[in-house]
Amino acid sequence: MLRLVEFAGPVILVLWIYCVVSVILTPDGATRNLPKLAWLFLVLLFPLVGSIAWLVAGRPDTAGSRRSSHEREAPAFPEYDRPGRAAGVTAESDEEFLRRVRERAEQQRRTEQERRRREAGDA
């Protein structure tokens, strides 16, 4: 019985320290179910129960990387969909972007054709 207590004490202490550091390093809006300060008090006041509760119900979900609202969920072309690369949020903004790209491409084509005509006329 004494050996179990000797083993459980340091394990609970290490778990408690890990959870306190984890709560402190977690960004404010990333905690689940309770605010960050409430989790910190819970872990500090109830070392074993609070630590287990933090690991089960409070720690941020790290299953996948979080994307901003301007990034695509499922990349069609992964080489173009890097984290941080913006994408249209609505169909209208996509259409507006494509319309501007087409206008710019047409303007560049006209400029190139005019340059070629001038070069042909000078030669």
PDB file of C-alpha atoms in Angstrom:
ATOM      1  CA  MET A   1       0.000   0.000   0.000  1.00  0.00           C
ATOM      2  CA  LEU A   2       2.821   2.368   0.847  1.00  0.00           C
ATOM      3  CA  ARG A   3       4.472   1.715  -2.522  1.00  0.00           C
ATOM      4  CA  LEU A   4       1.300   2.721  -4.375  1.00  0.00           C
ATOM      5  CA  VAL A   5       1.184   6.045  -2.507  1.00  0.00           C
ATOM      6  CA  GLU A   6       4.894   6.603  -3.133  1.00  0.00           C
ATOM      7  CA  PHE A   7       4.310   6.053  -6.851  1.00  0.00           C
ATOM      8  CA  ALA A   8       1.006   7.954  -7.169  1.00  0.00           C
ATOM      9  CA  GLY A   9       2.262  11.142  -5.482  1.00  0.00           C
ATOM     10  CA  PRO A  10       4.979  12.000  -8.036  1.00  0.00           C
ATOM     11  CA  VAL A  11       2.731  10.934 -10.938  1.00  0.00           C
ATOM     12  CA  ILE A  12      -0.040  13.296  -9.768  1.00  0.00           C
ATOM     13  CA  LEU A  13       2.511  16.080  -9.244  1.00  0.00           C
ATOM     14  CA  VAL A  14       3.907  15.684 -12.770  1.00  0.00           C
ATOM     15  CA  LEU A  15       0.383  15.538 -14.225  1.00  0.00           C
ATOM     16  CA  TRP A  16      -0.605  18.651 -12.261  1.00  0.00           C
ATOM     17  CA  ILE A  17       2.473  20.622 -13.392  1.00  0.00           C
ATOM     18  CA  TYR A  18       1.904  19.558 -17.007  1.00  0.00           C
ATOM     19  CA  CYS A  19      -1.737  20.661 -16.896  1.00  0.00           C
ATOM     20  CA  VAL A  20      -0.978  24.013 -15.209  1.00  0.00           C
ATOM     21  CA  VAL A  21       1.634  24.804 -17.874  1.00  0.00           C
ATOM     22  CA  SER A  22      -0.721  23.611 -20.617  1.00  0.00           C
ATOM     23  CA  VAL A  23      -3.543  25.865 -19.388  1.00  0.00           C
ATOM     24  CA  ILE A  24      -1.214  28.854 -19.139  1.00  0.00           C
ATOM     25  CA  LEU A  25       0.220  28.359 -22.638  1.00  0.00           C
ATOM     26  CA  THR A  26      -3.164  27.804 -24.315  1.00  0.00           C
ATOM     27  CA  PRO A  27      -4.467  30.882 -26.192  1.00  0.00           C
ATOM     28  CA  ASP A  28      -7.451  32.604 -24.550  1.00  0.00           C
ATOM     29  CA  GLY A  29     -10.093  31.653 -27.104  1.00  0.00           C
ATOM     30  CA  ALA A  30      -8.917  28.099 -27.661  1.00  0.00           C
ATOM     31  CA  THR A  31     -10.136  26.480 -24.433  1.00  0.00           C
ATOM     32  CA  ARG A  32     -13.304  24.407 -24.511  1.00  0.00           C
ATOM     33  CA  ASN A  33     -16.314  24.527 -22.147  1.00  0.00           C
ATOM     34  CA  LEU A  34     -14.911  27.122 -19.687  1.00  0.00           C
ATOM     35  CA  PRO A  35     -12.852  30.305 -19.896  1.00  0.00           C
ATOM     36  CA  LYS A  36      -9.097  29.947 -19.511  1.00  0.00           C
ATOM     37  CA  LEU A  37      -9.049  31.559 -16.060  1.00  0.00           C
ATOM     38  CA  ALA A  38     -11.710  29.151 -14.779  1.00  0.00           C
ATOM     39  CA  TRP A  39      -9.670  26.187 -16.030  1.00  0.00           C
ATOM     40  CA  LEU A  40      -6.582  27.556 -14.316  1.00  0.00           C
ATOM     41  CA  PHE A  41      -8.391  27.879 -10.979  1.00  0.00           C
ATOM     42  CA  LEU A  42      -9.920  24.419 -11.370  1.00  0.00           C
ATOM     43  CA  VAL A  43      -6.539  22.807 -12.049  1.00  0.00           C
ATOM     44  CA  LEU A  44      -4.816  24.740  -9.259  1.00  0.00           C
ATOM     45  CA  LEU A  45      -7.469  24.075  -6.601  1.00  0.00           C
ATOM     46  CA  PHE A  46      -8.187  20.431  -7.444  1.00  0.00           C
ATOM     47  CA  PRO A  47      -4.918  18.949  -8.756  1.00  0.00           C
ATOM     48  CA  LEU A  48      -6.067  15.445  -9.704  1.00  0.00           C
ATOM     49  CA  VAL A  49      -9.693  16.067 -10.666  1.00  0.00           C
ATOM     50  CA  GLY A  50      -8.928  19.426 -12.296  1.00  0.00           C
ATOM     51  CA  SER A  51      -6.049  17.992 -14.310  1.00  0.00           C
ATOM     52  CA  ILE A  52      -8.124  15.101 -15.601  1.00  0.00           C
ATOM     53  CA  ALA A  53     -11.016  17.456 -16.391  1.00  0.00           C
ATOM     54  CA  TRP A  54      -8.632  19.744 -18.311  1.00  0.00           C
ATOM     55  CA  LEU A  55      -7.277  16.857 -20.367  1.00  0.00           C
ATOM     56  CA  VAL A  56     -10.734  15.488 -21.140  1.00  0.00           C
ATOM     57  CA  ALA A  57     -12.920  18.569 -21.513  1.00  0.00           C
ATOM     58  CA  GLY A  58     -10.845  21.728 -21.586  1.00  0.00           C
ATOM     59  CA  ARG A  59      -7.805  21.256 -23.742  1.00  0.00           C
ATOM     60  CA  PRO A  60      -8.109  22.640 -27.297  1.00  0.00           C
ATOM     61  CA  ASP A  61      -9.003  20.150 -29.992  1.00  0.00           C
ATOM     62  CA  THR A  62      -5.814  19.473 -31.947  1.00  0.00           C
ATOM     63  CA  ALA A  63      -7.297  16.982 -34.409  1.00  0.00           C
ATOM     64  CA  GLY A  64      -6.724  19.277 -37.387  1.00  0.00           C
ATOM     65  CA  SER A  65      -5.220  22.612 -38.108  1.00  0.00           C
ATOM     66  CA  ARG A  66      -7.593  25.533 -37.759  1.00  0.00           C
ATOM     67  CA  ARG A  67      -8.187  27.520 -40.910  1.00  0.00           C
ATOM     68  CA  SER A  68      -9.364  31.071 -41.156  1.00  0.00           C
ATOM     69  CA  SER A  69     -12.661  31.887 -42.823  1.00  0.00           C
ATOM     70  CA  HIS A  70     -10.779  32.853 -45.985  1.00  0.00           C
ATOM     71  CA  GLU A  71      -9.107  29.487 -46.465  1.00  0.00           C
ATOM     72  CA  ARG A  72     -10.575  26.469 -48.207  1.00  0.00           C
ATOM     73  CA  GLU A  73     -11.540  23.429 -46.144  1.00  0.00           C
ATOM     74  CA  ALA A  74     -10.592  20.703 -48.629  1.00  0.00           C
ATOM     75  CA  PRO A  75      -7.861  21.760 -51.029  1.00  0.00           C
ATOM     76  CA  ALA A  76      -8.514  20.871 -54.652  1.00  0.00           C
ATOM     77  CA  PHE A  77      -4.923  21.717 -55.576  1.00  0.00           C
ATOM     78  CA  PRO A  78      -2.709  21.328 -52.474  1.00  0.00           C
ATOM     79  CA  GLU A  79       0.237  23.084 -54.080  1.00  0.00           C
ATOM     80  CA  TYR A  80      -1.852  26.263 -54.250  1.00  0.00           C
ATOM     81  CA  ASP A  81      -3.751  25.902 -50.968  1.00  0.00           C
ATOM     82  CA  ARG A  82      -1.089  26.593 -48.409  1.00  0.00           C
ATOM     83  CA  PRO A  83      -2.120  27.747 -44.913  1.00  0.00           C
ATOM     84  CA  GLY A  84      -2.635  31.479 -45.000  1.00  0.00           C
ATOM     85  CA  ARG A  85      -3.434  31.624 -48.708  1.00  0.00           C
ATOM     86  CA  ALA A  86      -6.704  33.496 -49.177  1.00  0.00           C
ATOM     87  CA  ALA A  87      -9.679  32.086 -51.051  1.00  0.00           C
ATOM     88  CA  GLY A  88     -13.082  33.558 -51.776  1.00  0.00           C
ATOM     89  CA  VAL A  89     -15.622  33.122 -49.011  1.00  0.00           C
ATOM     90  CA  THR A  90     -18.694  33.446 -51.226  1.00  0.00           C
ATOM     91  CA  ALA A  91     -19.467  32.629 -54.840  1.00  0.00           C
ATOM     92  CA  GLU A  92     -19.880  36.348 -55.572  1.00  0.00           C
ATOM     93  CA  SER A  93     -16.385  37.198 -54.361  1.00  0.00           C
ATOM     94  CA  ASP A  94     -14.972  34.330 -56.444  1.00  0.00           C
ATOM     95  CA  GLU A  95     -16.783  35.624 -59.527  1.00  0.00           C
ATOM     96  CA  GLU A  96     -15.602  39.187 -58.872  1.00  0.00           C
ATOM     97  CA  PHE A  97     -12.002  37.996 -58.551  1.00  0.00           C
ATOM     98  CA  LEU A  98     -12.202  35.962 -61.770  1.00  0.00           C
ATOM     99  CA  ARG A  99     -13.776  38.895 -63.622  1.00  0.00           C
ATOM    100  CA  ARG A 100     -10.905  41.175 -62.568  1.00  0.00           C
ATOM    101  CA  VAL A 101      -8.326  38.545 -63.581  1.00  0.00           C
ATOM    102  CA  ARG A 102      -9.922  38.219 -67.032  1.00  0.00           C
ATOM    103  CA  GLU A 103      -9.984  42.012 -67.493  1.00  0.00           C
ATOM    104  CA  ARG A 104      -6.332  42.289 -66.534  1.00  0.00           C
ATOM    105  CA  ALA A 105      -5.345  39.423 -68.864  1.00  0.00           C
ATOM    106  CA  GLU A 106      -7.243  41.052 -71.735  1.00  0.00           C
ATOM    107  CA  GLN A 107      -5.529  44.384 -71.032  1.00  0.00           C
ATOM    108  CA  GLN A 108      -2.130  42.700 -71.061  1.00  0.00           C
ATOM    109  CA  ARG A 109      -2.947  40.969 -74.362  1.00  0.00           C
ATOM    110  CA  ARG A 110      -3.934  44.289 -75.957  1.00  0.00           C
ATOM    111  CA  THR A 111      -0.764  45.968 -74.684  1.00  0.00           C
ATOM    112  CA  GLU A 112       1.374  43.130 -76.056  1.00  0.00           C
ATOM    113  CA  GLN A 113      -0.379  43.256 -79.450  1.00  0.00           C
ATOM    114  CA  GLU A 114       0.155  47.031 -79.669  1.00  0.00           C
ATOM    115  CA  ARG A 115       3.838  46.617 -78.802  1.00  0.00           C
ATOM    116  CA  ARG A 116       4.248  43.982 -81.536  1.00  0.00           C
ATOM    117  CA  ARG A 117       2.505  46.195 -84.105  1.00  0.00           C
ATOM    118  CA  ARG A 118       4.811  49.120 -83.253  1.00  0.00           C
ATOM    119  CA  GLU A 119       7.877  46.881 -83.526  1.00  0.00           C
ATOM    120  CA  ALA A 120       6.660  45.518 -86.894  1.00  0.00           C
ATOM    121  CA  GLY A 121       6.006  49.083 -88.145  1.00  0.00           C
ATOM    122  CA  ASP A 122       9.489  50.271 -87.070  1.00  0.00           C
ATOM    123  CA  ALA A 123      11.271  47.375 -88.762  1.00  0.00           C
TER     124      ALA A 123
END
